[in-house]
Tab-separated table of C-alpha atoms in Angstrom:
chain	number	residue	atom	x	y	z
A	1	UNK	CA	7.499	-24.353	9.063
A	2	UNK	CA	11.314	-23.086	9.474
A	3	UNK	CA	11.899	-24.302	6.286
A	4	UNK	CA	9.163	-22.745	4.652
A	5	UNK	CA	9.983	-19.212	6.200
A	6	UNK	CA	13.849	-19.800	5.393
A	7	UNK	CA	12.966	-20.036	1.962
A	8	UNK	CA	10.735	-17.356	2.152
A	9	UNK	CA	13.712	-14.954	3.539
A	10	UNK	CA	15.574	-16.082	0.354
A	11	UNK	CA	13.225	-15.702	-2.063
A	12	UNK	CA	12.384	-12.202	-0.960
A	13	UNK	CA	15.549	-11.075	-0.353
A	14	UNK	CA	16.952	-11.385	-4.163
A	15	UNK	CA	18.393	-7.963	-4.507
A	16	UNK	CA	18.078	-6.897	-8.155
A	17	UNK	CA	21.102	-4.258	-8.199
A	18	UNK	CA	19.517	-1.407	-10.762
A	19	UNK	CA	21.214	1.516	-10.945
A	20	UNK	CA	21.674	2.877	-7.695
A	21	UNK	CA	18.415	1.183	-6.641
A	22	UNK	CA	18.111	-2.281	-5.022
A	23	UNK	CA	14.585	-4.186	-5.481
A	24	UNK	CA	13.167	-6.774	-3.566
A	25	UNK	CA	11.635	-8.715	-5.901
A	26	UNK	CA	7.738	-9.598	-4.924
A	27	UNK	CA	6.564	-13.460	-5.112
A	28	UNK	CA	3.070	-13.662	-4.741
A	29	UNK	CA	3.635	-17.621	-4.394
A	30	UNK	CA	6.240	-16.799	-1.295
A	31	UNK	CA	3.691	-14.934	0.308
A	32	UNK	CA	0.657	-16.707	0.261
A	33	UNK	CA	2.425	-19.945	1.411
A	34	UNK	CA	3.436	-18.264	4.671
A	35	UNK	CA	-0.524	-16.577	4.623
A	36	UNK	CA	-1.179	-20.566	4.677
A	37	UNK	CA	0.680	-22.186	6.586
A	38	UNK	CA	1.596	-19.296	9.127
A	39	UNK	CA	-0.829	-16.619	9.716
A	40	UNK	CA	0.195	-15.843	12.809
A	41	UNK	CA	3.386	-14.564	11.552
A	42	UNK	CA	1.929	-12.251	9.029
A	43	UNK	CA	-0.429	-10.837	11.843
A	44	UNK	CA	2.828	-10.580	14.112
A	45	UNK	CA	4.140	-8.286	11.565
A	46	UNK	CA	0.995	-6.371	10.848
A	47	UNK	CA	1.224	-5.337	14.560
A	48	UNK	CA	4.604	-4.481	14.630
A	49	UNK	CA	4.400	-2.454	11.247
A	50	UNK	CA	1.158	-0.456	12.725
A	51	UNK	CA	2.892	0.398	15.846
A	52	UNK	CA	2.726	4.358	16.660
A	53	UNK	CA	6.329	4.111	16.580
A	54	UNK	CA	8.596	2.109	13.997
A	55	UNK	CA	10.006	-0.896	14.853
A	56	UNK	CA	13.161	-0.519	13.547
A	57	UNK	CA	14.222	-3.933	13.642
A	58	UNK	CA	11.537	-5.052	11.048
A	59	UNK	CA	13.281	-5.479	7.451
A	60	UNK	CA	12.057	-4.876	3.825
A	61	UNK	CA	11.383	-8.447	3.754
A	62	UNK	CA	9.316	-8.608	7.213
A	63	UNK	CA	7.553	-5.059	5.629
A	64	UNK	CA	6.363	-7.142	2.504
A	65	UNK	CA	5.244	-9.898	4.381
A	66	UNK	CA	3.193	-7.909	6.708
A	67	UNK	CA	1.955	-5.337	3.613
A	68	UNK	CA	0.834	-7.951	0.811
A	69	UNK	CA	0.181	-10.888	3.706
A	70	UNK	CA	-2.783	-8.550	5.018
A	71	UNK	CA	-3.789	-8.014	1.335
A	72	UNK	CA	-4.596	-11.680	1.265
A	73	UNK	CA	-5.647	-12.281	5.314
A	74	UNK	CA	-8.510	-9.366	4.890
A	75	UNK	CA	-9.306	-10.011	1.224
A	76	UNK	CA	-10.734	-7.126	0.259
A	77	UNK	CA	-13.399	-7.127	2.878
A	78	UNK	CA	-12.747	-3.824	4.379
A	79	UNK	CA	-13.340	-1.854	0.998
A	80	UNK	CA	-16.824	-0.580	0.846
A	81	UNK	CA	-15.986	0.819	4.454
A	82	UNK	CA	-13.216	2.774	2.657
A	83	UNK	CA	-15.267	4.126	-0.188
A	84	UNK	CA	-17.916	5.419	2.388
A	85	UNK	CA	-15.134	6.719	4.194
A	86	UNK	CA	-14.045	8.761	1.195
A	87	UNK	CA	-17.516	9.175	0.250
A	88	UNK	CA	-18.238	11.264	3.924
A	89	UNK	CA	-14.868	12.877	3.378
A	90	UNK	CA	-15.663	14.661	0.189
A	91	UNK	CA	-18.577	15.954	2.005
A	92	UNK	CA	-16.855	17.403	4.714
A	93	UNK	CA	-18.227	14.932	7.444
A	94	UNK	CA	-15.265	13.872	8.858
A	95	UNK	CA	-16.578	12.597	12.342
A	96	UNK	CA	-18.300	9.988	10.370
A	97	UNK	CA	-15.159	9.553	7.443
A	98	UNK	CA	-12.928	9.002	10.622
A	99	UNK	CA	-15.420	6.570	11.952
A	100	UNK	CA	-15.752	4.701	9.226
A	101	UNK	CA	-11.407	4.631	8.053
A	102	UNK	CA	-10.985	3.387	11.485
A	103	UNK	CA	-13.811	0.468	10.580
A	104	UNK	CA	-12.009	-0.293	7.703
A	105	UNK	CA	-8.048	-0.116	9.618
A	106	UNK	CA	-9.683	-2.666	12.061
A	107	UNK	CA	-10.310	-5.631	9.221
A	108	UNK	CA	-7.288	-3.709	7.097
A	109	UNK	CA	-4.226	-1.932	9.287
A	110	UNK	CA	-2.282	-1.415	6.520
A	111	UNK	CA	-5.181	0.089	4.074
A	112	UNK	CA	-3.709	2.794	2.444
A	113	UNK	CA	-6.631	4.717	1.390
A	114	UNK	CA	-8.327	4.336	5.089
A	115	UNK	CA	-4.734	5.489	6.627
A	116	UNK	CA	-5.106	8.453	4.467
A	117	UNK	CA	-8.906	9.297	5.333
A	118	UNK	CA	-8.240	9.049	8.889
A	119	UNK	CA	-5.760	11.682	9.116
A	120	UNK	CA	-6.823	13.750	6.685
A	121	UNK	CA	-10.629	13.755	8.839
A	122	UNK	CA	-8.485	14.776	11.880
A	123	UNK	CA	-6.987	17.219	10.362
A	124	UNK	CA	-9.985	18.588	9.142
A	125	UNK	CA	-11.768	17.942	12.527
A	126	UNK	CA	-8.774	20.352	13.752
A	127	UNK	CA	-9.297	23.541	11.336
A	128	UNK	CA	-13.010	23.306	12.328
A	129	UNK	CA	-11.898	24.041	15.923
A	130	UNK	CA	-12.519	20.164	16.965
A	131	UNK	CA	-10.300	20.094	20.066
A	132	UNK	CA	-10.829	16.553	20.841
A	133	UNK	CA	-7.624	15.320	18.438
A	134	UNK	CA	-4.036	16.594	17.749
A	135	UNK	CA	-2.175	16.685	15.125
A	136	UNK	CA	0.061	14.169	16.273
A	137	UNK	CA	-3.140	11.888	16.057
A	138	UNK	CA	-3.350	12.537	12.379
A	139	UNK	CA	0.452	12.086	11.888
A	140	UNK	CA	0.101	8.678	13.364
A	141	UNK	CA	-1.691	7.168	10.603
A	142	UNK	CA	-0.195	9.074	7.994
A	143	UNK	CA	3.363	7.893	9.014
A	144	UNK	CA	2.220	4.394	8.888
A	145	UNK	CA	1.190	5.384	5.285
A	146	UNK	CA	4.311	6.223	4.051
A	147	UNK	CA	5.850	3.213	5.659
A	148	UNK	CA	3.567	1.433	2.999
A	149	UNK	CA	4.403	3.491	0.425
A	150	UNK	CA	8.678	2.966	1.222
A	151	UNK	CA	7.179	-0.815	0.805
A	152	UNK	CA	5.840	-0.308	-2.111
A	153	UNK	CA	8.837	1.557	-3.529
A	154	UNK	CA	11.304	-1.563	-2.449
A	155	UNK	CA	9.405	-3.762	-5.010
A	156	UNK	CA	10.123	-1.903	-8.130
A	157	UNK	CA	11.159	0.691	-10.168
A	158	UNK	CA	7.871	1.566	-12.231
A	159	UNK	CA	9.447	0.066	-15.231
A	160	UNK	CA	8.182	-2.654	-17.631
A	161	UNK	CA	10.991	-5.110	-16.085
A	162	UNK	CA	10.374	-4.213	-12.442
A	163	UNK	CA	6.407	-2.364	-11.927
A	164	UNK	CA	5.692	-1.178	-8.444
A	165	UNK	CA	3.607	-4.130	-6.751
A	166	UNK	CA	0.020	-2.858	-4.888
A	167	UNK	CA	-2.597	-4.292	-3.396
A	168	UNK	CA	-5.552	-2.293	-4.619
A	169	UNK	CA	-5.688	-0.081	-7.849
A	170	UNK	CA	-6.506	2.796	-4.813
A	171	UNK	CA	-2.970	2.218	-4.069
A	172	UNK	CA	-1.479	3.279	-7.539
A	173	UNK	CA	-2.997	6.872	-6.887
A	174	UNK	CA	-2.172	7.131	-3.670
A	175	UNK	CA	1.360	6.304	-4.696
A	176	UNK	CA	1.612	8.469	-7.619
A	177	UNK	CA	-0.112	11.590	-6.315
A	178	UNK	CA	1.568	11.184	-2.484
A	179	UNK	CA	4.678	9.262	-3.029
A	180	UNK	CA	6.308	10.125	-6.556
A	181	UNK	CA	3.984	13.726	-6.427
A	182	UNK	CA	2.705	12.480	-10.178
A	183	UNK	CA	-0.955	14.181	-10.750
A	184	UNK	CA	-1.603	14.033	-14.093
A	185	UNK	CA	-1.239	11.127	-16.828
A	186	UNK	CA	-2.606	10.910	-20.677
A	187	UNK	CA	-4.071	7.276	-20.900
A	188	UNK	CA	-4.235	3.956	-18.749
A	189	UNK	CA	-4.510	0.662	-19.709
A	190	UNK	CA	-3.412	-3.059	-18.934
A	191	UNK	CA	-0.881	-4.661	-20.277
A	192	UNK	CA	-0.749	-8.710	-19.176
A	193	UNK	CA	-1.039	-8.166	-15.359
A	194	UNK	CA	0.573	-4.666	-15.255
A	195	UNK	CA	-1.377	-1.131	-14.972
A	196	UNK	CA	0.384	0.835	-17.240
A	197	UNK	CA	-0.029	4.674	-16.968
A	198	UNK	CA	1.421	7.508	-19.454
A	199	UNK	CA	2.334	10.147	-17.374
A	200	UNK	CA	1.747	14.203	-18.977
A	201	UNK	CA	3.898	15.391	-16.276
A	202	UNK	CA	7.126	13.784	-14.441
A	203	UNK	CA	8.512	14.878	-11.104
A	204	UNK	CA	11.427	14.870	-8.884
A	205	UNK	CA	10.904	11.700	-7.794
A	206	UNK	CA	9.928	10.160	-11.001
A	207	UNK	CA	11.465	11.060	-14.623
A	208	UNK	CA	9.948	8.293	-17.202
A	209	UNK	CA	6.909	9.306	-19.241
A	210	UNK	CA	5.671	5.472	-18.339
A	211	UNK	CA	4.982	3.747	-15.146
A	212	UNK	CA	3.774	0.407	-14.170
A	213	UNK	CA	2.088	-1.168	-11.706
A	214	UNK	CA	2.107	-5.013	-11.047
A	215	UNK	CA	-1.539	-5.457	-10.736
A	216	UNK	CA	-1.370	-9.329	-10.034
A	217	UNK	CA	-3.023	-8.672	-6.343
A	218	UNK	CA	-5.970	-6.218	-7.633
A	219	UNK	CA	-7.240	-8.412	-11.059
A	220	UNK	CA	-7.244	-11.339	-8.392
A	221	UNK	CA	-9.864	-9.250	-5.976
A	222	UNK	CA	-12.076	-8.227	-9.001
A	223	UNK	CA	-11.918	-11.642	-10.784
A	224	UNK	CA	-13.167	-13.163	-7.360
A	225	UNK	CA	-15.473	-10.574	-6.806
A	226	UNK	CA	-17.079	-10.720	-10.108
A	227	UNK	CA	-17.072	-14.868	-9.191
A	228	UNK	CA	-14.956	-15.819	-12.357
């Protein structure tokens, strides 16, 4: 078990100096060997990376473990939850949107999309004079969402040679339109096991007309889903 998670710390921690970046490069096989032989651990770090307040003695590599490692523990199982949730939120329901993100962040923690519907419904709940929740309540799970989106960012560049990694194609918007503020792109379309966008527009925090996602984790989801 030492051994395996020894290796695991190696594996994961191969910066790939690029530019003034570092990347931690992602290894699918790394992580779902620790899923399998040490669940526990992956769950440890779930609960640690959830926590209302950081723990700052997780590292990048203990972030990826606990970020893709729930990917694999919940499976996808918590989805449909999060398209009702954002199904209710469009509508302006937001008790029942909250209710339901907060179904889905009890298979998922570290949903993205759910994390995002929660607070958002709070914050909603708030404007319509709701006094039951804060705002601090709302900035709980959206600072837990950009602690998956700094995740995310560790894992790539959005090049060709080093794509952002994700869990869910849900998580390519969400990082585009809340992370790199990208909201508009001319055509989509997989290449191998990348999601390859062409951007109209670039932004402060992103300057390439192309940007890649590694969509290894999401084609796995749909190709079991589809029972292939």
């Amino acid at each position: 078990m030492k051994r395996l998670l020894l290796s695991a710390a190696v594996l994961l921690s191969c910066l790939t100096a690029f530019g003034q970046r570092e990347i931690i490069t992602m290894d699918w096989d790394v992580v779902k060997g620790i899923v399998k032989d040490n669940p526990n651990k992956v769950k440890e770090l779930v609960e640690r990376l959830s926590a209302p307040t950081l723990d700052t003695t997780l590292t990048y590599q203990d972030r990826i473990i606990a970020f893709y490692g729930q990917s694999l523990l919940s499976n996808g199982k918590e989805m449909t939850l999060v398209d009702d949730a954002s199904k209710l939120y469009s509508k302006e329901d937001y008790v029942n949107a909250l209710a339901k993100a907060q179904d889905a962040l009890a298979i998922n923690p570290l949903n993205i999309r759910a994390l995002d519907r929660a607070g958002s419904s709070i914050i909603g709940l708030i404007a319509a004079g709701d006094a039951t929740y804060t705002k601090n309540d709302a900035r709980q799970y959206f600072n837990r969402a950009m602690r998956l989106f700094n995740t995310i960012a560790m894992t790539g560049d959005g090049s060709k040679d080093y794509p952002f990694c994700v869990t869910s194609v849900s998580d390519e918007y969400d990082f585009m339109n809340n992370y790199l503020e990208l909201y508009e792109f001319e055509s989509q379309f997989l290449v191998g096991n990348c999601d390859v966008f062409i951007l109209s527009e670039t932004s402060k925090y992103y300057s390439n007309k192309e940007l890649y996602f590694d969509a290894t984790r999401p084609l796995e989801i749909l190709t079991q889903a589809l029972g292939l």
